[in-house]
Tab-separated table of C-alpha atoms in Angstrom:
chain	number	residue	atom	x	y	z
A	6	MET	CA	-32.739	2.004	-8.838
A	7	CYS	CA	-33.558	2.482	-5.045
A	8	THR	CA	-36.532	0.987	-3.364
A	9	LEU	CA	-36.967	0.312	0.331
A	10	SER	CA	-39.654	-1.262	2.728
A	11	GLN	CA	-40.285	-1.901	5.786
A	12	GLY	CA	-38.748	-4.378	8.382
A	13	ARG	CA	-36.079	-3.906	11.549
A	14	ASP	CA	-33.867	-6.737	9.894
A	15	MET	CA	-32.748	-5.850	6.834
A	16	ASN	CA	-33.607	-8.744	3.508
A	17	ILE	CA	-31.113	-7.062	1.333
A	18	ASP	CA	-33.822	-8.509	-2.224
A	19	ARG	CA	-30.913	-7.130	-4.396
A	20	ILE	CA	-27.907	-5.282	-4.776
A	21	TYR	CA	-26.639	-5.546	-8.214
A	22	ILE	CA	-23.354	-2.707	-9.214
A	23	GLU	CA	-22.091	-3.004	-12.753
A	24	ASN	CA	-19.925	-0.916	-14.489
A	25	LYS	CA	-21.445	0.394	-17.680
A	26	ILE	CA	-17.938	1.553	-19.236
A	27	THR	CA	-16.540	-2.235	-19.288
A	28	GLY	CA	-19.093	-3.999	-18.238
A	29	ARG	CA	-17.765	-5.406	-14.908
A	30	LYS	CA	-19.845	-7.269	-12.858
A	31	VAL	CA	-18.654	-5.589	-9.111
A	32	VAL	CA	-21.243	-6.801	-7.189
A	33	GLU	CA	-23.945	-8.685	-6.756
A	34	LEU	CA	-26.492	-10.093	-3.589
A	35	ASN	CA	-29.628	-11.943	-3.880
A	36	ASN	CA	-31.897	-12.497	-0.469
A	37	ILE	CA	-28.978	-11.405	2.079
A	38	PHE	CA	-30.753	-11.890	5.093
A	39	ILE	CA	-28.514	-9.742	7.948
A	40	PRO	CA	-30.555	-9.461	11.246
A	41	GLU	CA	-30.384	-6.473	13.190
A	42	SER	CA	-28.706	-5.705	16.161
A	43	SER	CA	-25.235	-7.618	13.576
A	44	ILE	CA	-21.926	-6.437	13.842
A	45	VAL	CA	-21.137	-7.805	9.460
A	46	GLY	CA	-17.281	-7.746	8.786
A	47	VAL	CA	-16.981	-7.195	5.295
A	48	LYS	CA	-14.433	-9.241	2.239
A	49	SER	CA	-13.221	-8.317	-0.720
A	50	ASP	CA	-10.016	-7.548	-2.504
A	51	SER	CA	-11.155	-4.227	-4.143
A	52	PHE	CA	-11.803	-1.349	-2.170
A	53	GLU	CA	-13.506	1.295	-4.435
A	54	ASP	CA	-16.041	-2.561	-4.362
A	55	ILE	CA	-16.259	-1.759	-1.096
A	56	VAL	CA	-16.913	1.819	-1.587
A	57	LEU	CA	-19.904	1.450	-3.852
A	58	PHE	CA	-21.828	-1.700	-1.763
A	59	PHE	CA	-21.643	1.314	1.167
A	60	SER	CA	-22.542	3.903	-1.343
A	61	SER	CA	-25.471	1.536	-3.120
A	62	ILE	CA	-26.647	1.631	1.155
A	63	ALA	CA	-26.237	4.542	1.808
A	64	LYS	CA	-28.475	5.968	-1.222
A	65	MET	CA	-24.997	7.900	-3.040
A	66	THR	CA	-25.395	6.119	-6.162
A	67	ASP	CA	-26.003	9.553	-7.526
A	68	LEU	CA	-21.994	10.076	-7.009
A	69	TYR	CA	-21.038	7.049	-9.309
A	70	PRO	CA	-22.465	7.918	-12.946
A	71	ASP	CA	-20.133	4.723	-14.998
A	72	PHE	CA	-22.315	2.536	-12.562
A	73	ASN	CA	-25.366	0.763	-13.067
A	74	PHE	CA	-26.830	0.340	-9.660
A	75	ASP	CA	-29.667	-2.563	-9.037
A	76	VAL	CA	-30.607	-2.291	-5.320
A	77	LYS	CA	-33.575	-2.897	-3.417
A	78	ILE	CA	-33.702	-4.050	0.096
A	79	LYS	CA	-36.177	-4.223	2.706
A	80	SER	CA	-34.911	-2.338	6.010
A	81	ILE	CA	-36.723	0.969	8.500
A	82	TYR	CA	-33.336	3.235	8.830
A	83	ASN	CA	-32.947	6.787	9.150
A	84	GLU	CA	-29.949	7.724	9.990
A	85	ILE	CA	-26.900	6.196	8.683
A	86	LEU	CA	-23.007	6.443	9.844
A	87	TYR	CA	-20.043	6.748	6.415
A	88	PHE	CA	-17.052	6.455	8.498
A	89	PRO	CA	-13.878	7.345	5.636
A	90	GLU	CA	-10.857	5.388	4.799
A	91	TYR	CA	-8.751	8.196	6.407
A	92	PRO	CA	-10.073	10.178	9.520
A	93	TYR	CA	-8.445	13.696	9.158
A	94	THR	CA	-9.843	14.390	5.761
A	95	GLN	CA	-12.798	14.650	7.668
A	96	ILE	CA	-12.701	17.007	9.991
A	97	SER	CA	-14.969	19.105	10.177
A	98	GLY	CA	-12.220	22.607	9.981
A	99	LEU	CA	-15.592	24.717	11.939
A	100	THR	CA	-14.393	23.882	15.867
A	101	SER	CA	-10.607	25.358	17.410
A	102	THR	CA	-11.913	21.766	19.765
A	103	VAL	CA	-12.108	18.134	20.278
A	104	TYR	CA	-15.645	18.818	22.391
A	105	GLY	CA	-16.164	21.294	19.440
A	106	GLU	CA	-16.178	18.842	17.046
A	107	ILE	CA	-18.085	16.173	19.135
A	108	ALA	CA	-21.108	18.449	19.403
A	109	LEU	CA	-21.484	20.019	15.494
A	110	PRO	CA	-23.230	17.813	15.139
A	111	LEU	CA	-25.503	18.188	17.670
A	112	ILE	CA	-25.777	21.839	17.250
A	113	GLU	CA	-26.795	21.627	13.549
A	114	ARG	CA	-29.707	19.389	14.747
A	115	CYS	CA	-30.243	22.727	17.050
A	116	ILE	CA	-30.658	20.413	19.925
A	117	ASN	CA	-30.938	22.500	23.418
A	118	GLU	CA	-27.393	24.024	24.491
A	119	THR	CA	-27.528	22.352	27.816
A	120	ASN	CA	-28.192	19.081	26.548
A	121	ILE	CA	-25.153	19.082	24.037
A	122	GLY	CA	-22.893	19.922	27.047
A	123	LYS	CA	-24.462	16.745	29.490
A	124	LYS	CA	-23.852	14.620	26.378
A	125	VAL	CA	-21.199	15.823	24.868
A	126	ASN	CA	-19.230	15.712	27.886
A	127	GLN	CA	-21.554	11.548	28.293
A	128	PHE	CA	-19.248	10.720	25.001
A	129	LEU	CA	-15.881	12.135	25.073
A	130	SER	CA	-15.833	10.227	28.377
A	131	LEU	CA	-17.329	6.379	26.900
A	132	TYR	CA	-14.626	7.002	24.108
A	133	GLU	CA	-11.894	8.078	26.555
A	134	LEU	CA	-11.070	11.543	24.953
A	135	GLU	CA	-11.703	13.663	28.576
A	136	ASP	CA	-7.839	14.801	28.169
A	137	PHE	CA	-8.275	15.848	24.967
A	138	LYS	CA	-11.118	18.491	25.082
A	139	TYR	CA	-9.493	21.302	24.328
A	140	ARG	CA	-7.571	19.779	21.802
A	141	ASN	CA	-6.983	21.436	18.391
A	142	PRO	CA	-8.708	18.165	16.627
A	143	TYR	CA	-5.710	18.150	13.689
A	144	SER	CA	-2.663	17.415	16.449
A	145	LEU	CA	-4.115	14.224	17.533
A	146	SER	CA	-2.212	11.087	16.434
A	147	THR	CA	-4.688	9.372	13.345
A	148	GLY	CA	-5.333	6.639	16.606
A	149	GLU	CA	-6.906	9.466	19.010
A	150	LEU	CA	-8.690	10.819	15.727
A	151	GLN	CA	-10.048	7.584	15.129
A	152	LYS	CA	-12.032	7.827	18.445
A	153	LEU	CA	-12.965	11.588	17.916
A	154	LEU	CA	-14.161	11.121	14.837
A	155	LEU	CA	-16.794	8.086	15.204
A	156	CYS	CA	-17.884	9.516	18.579
A	157	SER	CA	-18.808	12.897	17.090
A	158	GLN	CA	-20.804	10.331	14.370
A	159	ASP	CA	-22.302	8.123	17.233
A	160	ILE	CA	-23.245	11.173	18.913
A	161	CYS	CA	-25.947	11.055	16.551
A	162	GLU	CA	-27.044	7.291	17.470
A	163	PRO	CA	-26.268	5.831	13.665
A	164	GLU	CA	-28.985	3.198	13.622
A	165	ILE	CA	-27.172	1.982	9.771
A	166	TRP	CA	-23.032	2.308	10.740
A	167	LEU	CA	-20.894	1.941	6.863
A	168	LEU	CA	-17.520	2.309	9.062
A	169	LEU	CA	-14.122	1.714	6.500
A	170	TYR	CA	-11.133	0.879	8.499
A	171	PRO	CA	-12.265	1.979	12.181
A	172	LEU	CA	-9.667	-0.430	13.075
A	173	SER	CA	-6.963	0.810	11.844
A	174	GLY	CA	-3.554	3.371	13.437
A	175	LEU	CA	-5.392	2.372	16.504
A	176	ASP	CA	-3.446	0.646	19.674
A	177	ARG	CA	-4.147	-2.396	21.321
A	178	LYS	CA	-5.619	-0.413	24.123
A	179	ASN	CA	-7.618	1.873	21.504
A	180	LYS	CA	-9.235	-1.365	19.182
A	181	ALA	CA	-10.270	-2.778	22.483
A	182	LYS	CA	-12.555	0.092	23.883
A	183	ILE	CA	-13.115	0.184	20.207
A	184	GLU	CA	-14.672	-2.873	19.931
A	185	GLN	CA	-16.422	-3.027	23.110
A	186	ILE	CA	-18.357	0.436	21.782
A	187	PHE	CA	-18.761	-1.798	18.792
A	188	GLN	CA	-20.516	-4.944	20.961
A	189	ASN	CA	-22.315	-2.306	23.339
A	190	ARG	CA	-23.619	-0.221	20.167
A	191	LYS	CA	-24.994	-3.327	18.087
A	192	GLU	CA	-28.611	-3.512	19.544
A	193	ASN	CA	-31.402	-2.580	17.042
A	194	LYS	CA	-28.846	-1.379	14.750
A	195	ILE	CA	-26.305	-3.391	12.000
A	196	ILE	CA	-23.464	-2.491	11.740
A	197	PHE	CA	-21.478	-2.358	8.824
A	198	ILE	CA	-17.483	-2.451	9.337
A	199	PHE	CA	-14.224	-3.291	6.424
A	200	ASP	CA	-11.341	-3.343	7.755
A	201	GLN	CA	-8.003	-5.560	7.557
A	202	ASN	CA	-8.182	-9.627	8.641
A	203	ILE	CA	-12.118	-8.510	9.442
A	204	GLU	CA	-12.362	-12.038	9.426
A	205	LYS	CA	-10.540	-13.214	12.394
A	206	GLU	CA	-11.758	-10.435	14.642
A	207	GLU	CA	-14.646	-11.621	17.841
A	208	PHE	CA	-16.362	-9.284	17.586
A	209	ILE	CA	-17.436	-10.062	13.836
A	210	ASP	CA	-21.112	-12.673	13.577
A	211	PHE	CA	-21.562	-12.760	9.943
A	212	ILE	CA	-18.936	-12.247	7.400
A	213	LEU	CA	-20.263	-10.959	4.179
A	214	ASP	CA	-18.144	-11.990	0.961
A	215	LEU	CA	-19.312	-9.516	-2.141
A	216	LYS	CA	-16.974	-11.901	-3.930
A	217	LYS	CA	-18.741	-14.436	-3.784
A	218	GLY	CA	-22.240	-13.011	-2.510
A	219	THR	CA	-22.533	-14.835	0.404
A	220	LEU	CA	-22.867	-14.819	3.849
A	221	SER	CA	-22.635	-16.060	6.665
A	222	ASN	CA	-21.765	-16.942	10.875
A	223	ILE	CA	-18.072	-16.535	11.838
A	224	ASN	CA	-18.247	-17.238	15.998
A	225	LEU	CA	-14.454	-18.858	15.755
A	226	HIS	CA	-12.059	-16.731	18.876
A	227	HIS	CA	-9.014	-16.944	15.378
A	228	ARG	CA	-6.760	-14.606	17.897
A	229	ASN	CA	-3.309	-15.913	19.317
A	230	LYS	CA	-2.666	-14.924	22.916
A	231	LYS	CA	1.347	-14.220	21.955
A	232	ASP	CA	0.721	-12.181	18.459
A	233	PHE	CA	-0.199	-9.188	21.368
A	234	GLU	CA	2.966	-9.440	22.956
A	235	LEU	CA	4.478	-8.615	19.827
A	236	LEU	CA	2.785	-4.882	20.551
A	237	THR	CA	3.398	-2.680	23.770
A	238	ASP	CA	2.772	-0.144	26.518
A	239	TYR	CA	5.447	2.226	25.964
A	240	LEU	CA	7.436	2.895	23.261
A	241	ASN	CA	9.556	0.480	21.452
A	242	ILE	CA	12.853	0.029	18.754
A	243	LYS	CA	12.874	-3.933	17.929
A	244	LYS	CA	15.128	-4.622	14.462
A	245	ILE	CA	13.611	-7.710	13.026
A	246	LYS	CA	16.592	-8.261	10.803
A	247	GLU	CA	19.967	-6.874	11.156
A	248	ASN	CA	23.215	-7.256	9.311
A	249	LYS	CA	26.331	-6.059	11.450
A	250	ASP	CA	28.557	-6.097	8.705
A	251	SER	CA	26.795	-3.519	6.673
A	252	GLU	CA	27.840	-0.408	6.233
A	253	LEU	CA	26.530	2.298	8.730
A	254	LEU	CA	22.725	4.011	7.399
A	255	ILE	CA	22.392	7.018	10.387
A	256	GLU	CA	22.522	6.674	14.601
A	257	LEU	CA	21.002	8.543	17.557
A	258	GLN	CA	22.007	9.231	20.516
A	259	ASN	CA	20.160	9.365	23.460
A	260	ILE	CA	17.658	11.813	21.905
A	261	ASN	CA	15.372	14.123	23.642
A	262	PHE	CA	12.009	15.687	22.084
A	263	SER	CA	9.768	18.063	23.611
A	264	TYR	CA	5.847	19.941	23.297
A	265	SER	CA	6.025	22.762	24.420
A	266	GLU	CA	6.677	21.244	28.663
A	267	LYS	CA	4.768	17.502	26.949
A	268	SER	CA	8.177	15.577	27.793
A	269	LEU	CA	7.895	13.049	24.431
A	270	LEU	CA	10.853	10.840	24.277
A	271	LYS	CA	13.542	10.861	26.023
A	272	ASN	CA	16.869	8.641	26.186
A	273	VAL	CA	15.811	7.766	22.536
A	274	SER	CA	19.256	5.859	20.965
A	275	LEU	CA	18.544	4.127	17.900
A	276	VAL	CA	21.077	1.774	15.535
A	277	THR	CA	20.548	1.265	11.359
A	278	LYS	CA	22.383	0.226	8.579
A	279	GLU	CA	22.358	-1.739	5.262
A	280	ALA	CA	19.751	-3.858	5.073
A	281	GLU	CA	17.855	-3.466	7.987
A	282	LEU	CA	14.186	-3.732	8.925
A	283	ILE	CA	13.677	-1.456	12.497
A	284	LEU	CA	10.636	-2.238	13.949
A	285	ILE	CA	8.888	1.164	16.060
A	286	THR	CA	5.710	0.114	17.851
A	287	GLY	CA	3.871	1.382	20.874
A	288	PRO	CA	0.145	2.692	22.306
A	289	ASN	CA	-1.475	6.023	20.404
A	290	GLY	CA	0.723	9.595	20.782
A	291	CYS	CA	3.448	8.007	23.094
A	292	GLY	CA	5.757	9.288	20.068
A	293	LYS	CA	6.593	7.550	16.804
A	294	THR	CA	6.025	10.213	14.577
A	295	THR	CA	8.110	12.318	15.928
A	296	LEU	CA	10.356	9.895	16.054
A	297	ALA	CA	10.272	8.714	12.769
A	298	LYS	CA	10.684	12.811	11.205
A	299	ILE	CA	13.162	12.930	13.628
A	300	ILE	CA	14.896	10.188	12.020
A	301	ALA	CA	14.024	12.207	8.463
A	302	GLY	CA	14.767	15.723	8.784
A	303	MET	CA	11.988	16.715	9.167
A	304	LEU	CA	12.894	17.472	13.021
A	305	ASN	CA	15.522	19.816	15.506
A	306	PRO	CA	15.656	16.574	19.214
A	307	LYS	CA	15.751	19.443	22.365
A	308	ARG	CA	19.395	16.871	23.066
A	309	GLY	CA	20.940	14.022	21.863
A	310	LYS	CA	23.068	12.572	18.501
A	311	ILE	CA	22.552	12.343	15.707
A	312	TYR	CA	25.466	10.781	12.866
A	313	LYS	CA	24.551	10.103	9.461
A	314	ASN	CA	26.265	9.094	6.376
A	315	LYS	CA	27.076	10.770	3.937
A	316	LYS	CA	25.304	8.467	0.675
A	317	THR	CA	21.984	8.014	3.621
A	318	ASP	CA	19.372	9.348	1.617
A	319	ILE	CA	16.033	8.535	3.827
A	320	ILE	CA	12.776	9.207	2.889
A	321	TYR	CA	9.331	9.947	5.422
A	322	ILE	CA	5.645	7.988	3.036
A	323	PRO	CA	3.151	9.339	5.703
A	324	PRO	CA	0.049	6.870	6.166
A	325	ASP	CA	-1.691	9.835	4.581
A	326	PRO	CA	1.272	10.710	1.287
A	327	THR	CA	-0.375	13.401	-0.463
A	328	ASN	CA	1.750	15.975	0.708
A	329	LEU	CA	4.659	14.278	-0.503
A	330	PHE	CA	3.627	14.574	-3.623
A	331	LEU	CA	4.243	17.427	-6.470
A	332	LYS	CA	1.849	17.447	-9.610
A	333	THR	CA	-1.237	16.916	-9.826
A	334	LYS	CA	-1.018	14.029	-12.492
A	335	VAL	CA	-0.374	10.675	-11.974
A	336	LYS	CA	1.897	10.814	-15.151
A	337	ASP	CA	2.743	14.587	-14.051
A	338	GLU	CA	4.352	13.184	-10.718
A	339	ILE	CA	7.027	9.960	-12.322
A	340	GLU	CA	7.390	11.886	-14.897
A	341	PHE	CA	8.362	15.475	-12.872
A	342	ILE	CA	10.955	12.584	-10.970
A	343	LEU	CA	12.216	11.366	-13.573
A	344	ASP	CA	13.729	14.314	-15.366
A	345	TRP	CA	14.258	15.484	-11.775
A	346	ARG	CA	17.168	11.934	-11.404
A	347	LYS	CA	17.348	11.156	-14.969
A	348	ARG	CA	17.074	7.976	-13.992
A	349	LYS	CA	14.866	7.382	-16.942
A	350	ASP	CA	16.866	5.060	-18.894
A	351	LYS	CA	17.487	3.259	-15.576
A	352	TYR	CA	13.861	1.182	-14.944
A	353	ASN	CA	11.436	-0.285	-16.685
A	354	LEU	CA	8.379	1.919	-15.977
A	355	ASN	CA	5.440	-0.482	-17.883
A	356	GLU	CA	7.499	-3.383	-15.092
A	357	LEU	CA	7.087	-1.421	-12.145
A	358	LEU	CA	3.949	1.430	-13.065
A	359	ASN	CA	2.162	-3.422	-13.076
A	360	ILE	CA	3.836	-3.881	-10.577
A	361	PHE	CA	3.130	-1.027	-8.467
A	362	ASN	CA	-0.551	-1.180	-9.678
A	363	LEU	CA	0.401	2.271	-11.157
A	364	LYS	CA	-0.989	1.222	-14.806
A	365	GLU	CA	-4.886	2.722	-15.124
A	366	ASP	CA	-4.067	5.411	-13.497
A	367	LEU	CA	-1.277	7.827	-15.044
A	368	ASP	CA	-4.189	10.606	-16.251
A	369	LYS	CA	-5.993	10.278	-13.295
A	370	HIS	CA	-5.377	13.185	-11.254
A	371	ILE	CA	-3.772	12.776	-7.354
A	372	TYR	CA	-7.073	14.038	-4.989
A	373	GLU	CA	-8.870	11.118	-7.111
A	374	LEU	CA	-7.226	7.976	-6.682
A	375	SER	CA	-8.023	6.415	-3.420
A	376	LEU	CA	-5.987	6.244	0.304
A	377	GLU	CA	-4.297	2.712	-0.985
A	378	LYS	CA	-2.948	3.877	-4.272
A	379	ARG	CA	-1.929	6.510	-2.911
A	380	LYS	CA	0.423	4.241	-0.750
A	381	TYR	CA	1.571	2.883	-3.877
A	382	LEU	CA	2.452	5.558	-5.459
A	383	SER	CA	4.191	7.425	-2.344
A	384	ILE	CA	6.877	4.014	-2.345
A	385	PHE	CA	7.112	4.006	-6.933
A	386	GLU	CA	8.387	7.372	-6.152
A	387	ALA	CA	10.627	5.911	-3.112
A	388	VAL	CA	12.307	3.050	-5.469
A	389	LEU	CA	12.225	5.667	-8.189
A	390	LEU	CA	14.363	8.253	-5.973
A	391	ASP	CA	16.580	5.221	-5.441
A	392	LYS	CA	16.414	6.276	-1.561
A	393	ASN	CA	17.708	3.350	0.456
A	394	LEU	CA	16.847	4.222	3.627
A	395	ILE	CA	12.503	3.900	3.538
A	396	ILE	CA	10.317	4.856	6.774
A	397	LEU	CA	6.901	3.714	5.855
A	398	ASP	CA	4.420	4.342	8.552
A	399	GLU	CA	1.660	2.870	9.566
A	400	PRO	CA	2.041	1.499	5.562
A	401	THR	CA	-0.696	-1.186	6.409
A	402	SER	CA	-3.629	1.325	7.871
A	403	PHE	CA	-6.560	1.642	5.446
A	404	VAL	CA	-5.955	-0.724	2.579
A	405	THR	CA	-6.927	-4.077	1.392
A	406	GLU	CA	-5.405	-7.476	1.118
A	407	ASN	CA	-4.029	-6.801	-1.612
A	408	PHE	CA	-1.645	-4.834	-0.731
A	409	ARG	CA	-0.217	-6.578	2.083
A	410	LYS	CA	0.470	-9.106	0.445
A	411	PHE	CA	2.714	-6.479	-2.719
A	412	LEU	CA	4.284	-4.863	0.703
A	413	LEU	CA	5.891	-7.824	2.286
A	414	LEU	CA	7.008	-8.982	-0.617
A	415	HIS	CA	8.868	-5.648	-1.900
A	416	MET	CA	10.887	-5.411	0.985
A	417	ARG	CA	11.946	-8.433	1.633
A	418	ASN	CA	12.992	-7.624	-1.815
A	419	SER	CA	14.490	-4.268	-1.119
A	420	LEU	CA	16.030	-6.145	1.988
A	421	GLN	CA	18.371	-7.904	-0.585
A	422	LEU	CA	18.951	-5.026	-2.256
A	423	GLY	CA	20.606	-3.557	-0.048
A	424	LYS	CA	18.135	-0.689	1.403
A	425	SER	CA	16.974	-0.677	5.572
A	426	PHE	CA	12.931	-0.131	6.345
A	427	ILE	CA	12.094	1.104	9.956
A	428	ILE	CA	8.241	0.261	9.805
A	429	ILE	CA	5.676	2.148	12.359
A	430	THR	CA	2.502	0.077	13.662
A	431	HIS	CA	0.009	-1.359	15.027
A	432	ASP	CA	-1.008	-4.286	13.062
A	433	PHE	CA	0.265	-7.243	15.446
A	434	TYR	CA	-0.579	-9.551	11.647
A	435	LEU	CA	2.013	-7.059	9.646
A	436	ILE	CA	4.584	-7.865	13.511
A	437	ARG	CA	3.822	-11.702	12.916
A	438	GLU	CA	4.924	-11.421	9.169
A	439	LEU	CA	7.872	-9.218	9.746
A	440	SER	CA	9.019	-11.796	12.036
A	441	LEU	CA	8.689	-14.838	11.012
């Protein structure tokens, strides 16, 4: 049941969500008043709970027949922006340019063509996307695509924003830009945001804790200037954990790479040995992912030399690892890997499935899993395949705090076993934690 009544602010008289099958109480909020022109950080240990909460506000409860919803909200809102957990899944595929992707929602609303052009150009400038105007959306980096999809929704002037991981994948400059847009856009609106470390962000007005069922005012400034010093405005390779006496895994010497006539990598060198941890940072579009794919053997450099130990076994795990999987069901994928590598007797599968938070998902189709669960599965496969060099591209983007804790513990344990990691990230909290 969902009832709405008049009011510019939002008064949540009640949101109660319960799992029909298990009886688990997912969310219970009572008498929560949120003033208009607010940015609300939503806090929860469970990604599923966040999705169900956002769906209750967006009036999308019919998508979840296994849950009971009791929703009573006093507010007026017509346009709702529901931003997905991972932007590549939201490209329309109906246009071949960034300009077209931004214009499409206005065209669907039958807005005058002249007005569309003016408004699209205005928003291209606002989101600093002018240089990508005629680029194919699929060619953009994750951070550039984040801005594109926010722009294509913002242009419709929504009154309620429900944003899942809107800051993940953004470099320092773009993150600051989007935060400023949130500040400028919040007038007469309410913006809900779920993202990593959201309670530490200075632009947040309130924190809504779904577990406690409370809304609290927040005006603290948590950031340390030294955090930003960990990030750079250029491609930077930093060895966090070095093991000089160990065996070489791979060495790159003076690697050069370009797309068409645009030079992306110039004279890049890197050495990785056993039990080492390397961080690759830099702004969106500077070539981090391209370098990772060269290391993994997925791309060939235009110039330069690569020396690889015969024992080196590399896996590259992208921000969305869905294309790594060869089967449709989780249990079939795991069985396939075990049969292929003939390692059934080596592992205590039940113990591993518990560690990787996958035991309850064996009968699910992989496309049913959240992006976080697909990341769990991809790292699980790296263990089963006994890879000794694991490249993780934005591993903490679009995940909860529980996954972050798991990842840090897993990497520390694996480094002690001689495994090496190359991490691509914009997450200065992760960089700080790994640097300790």
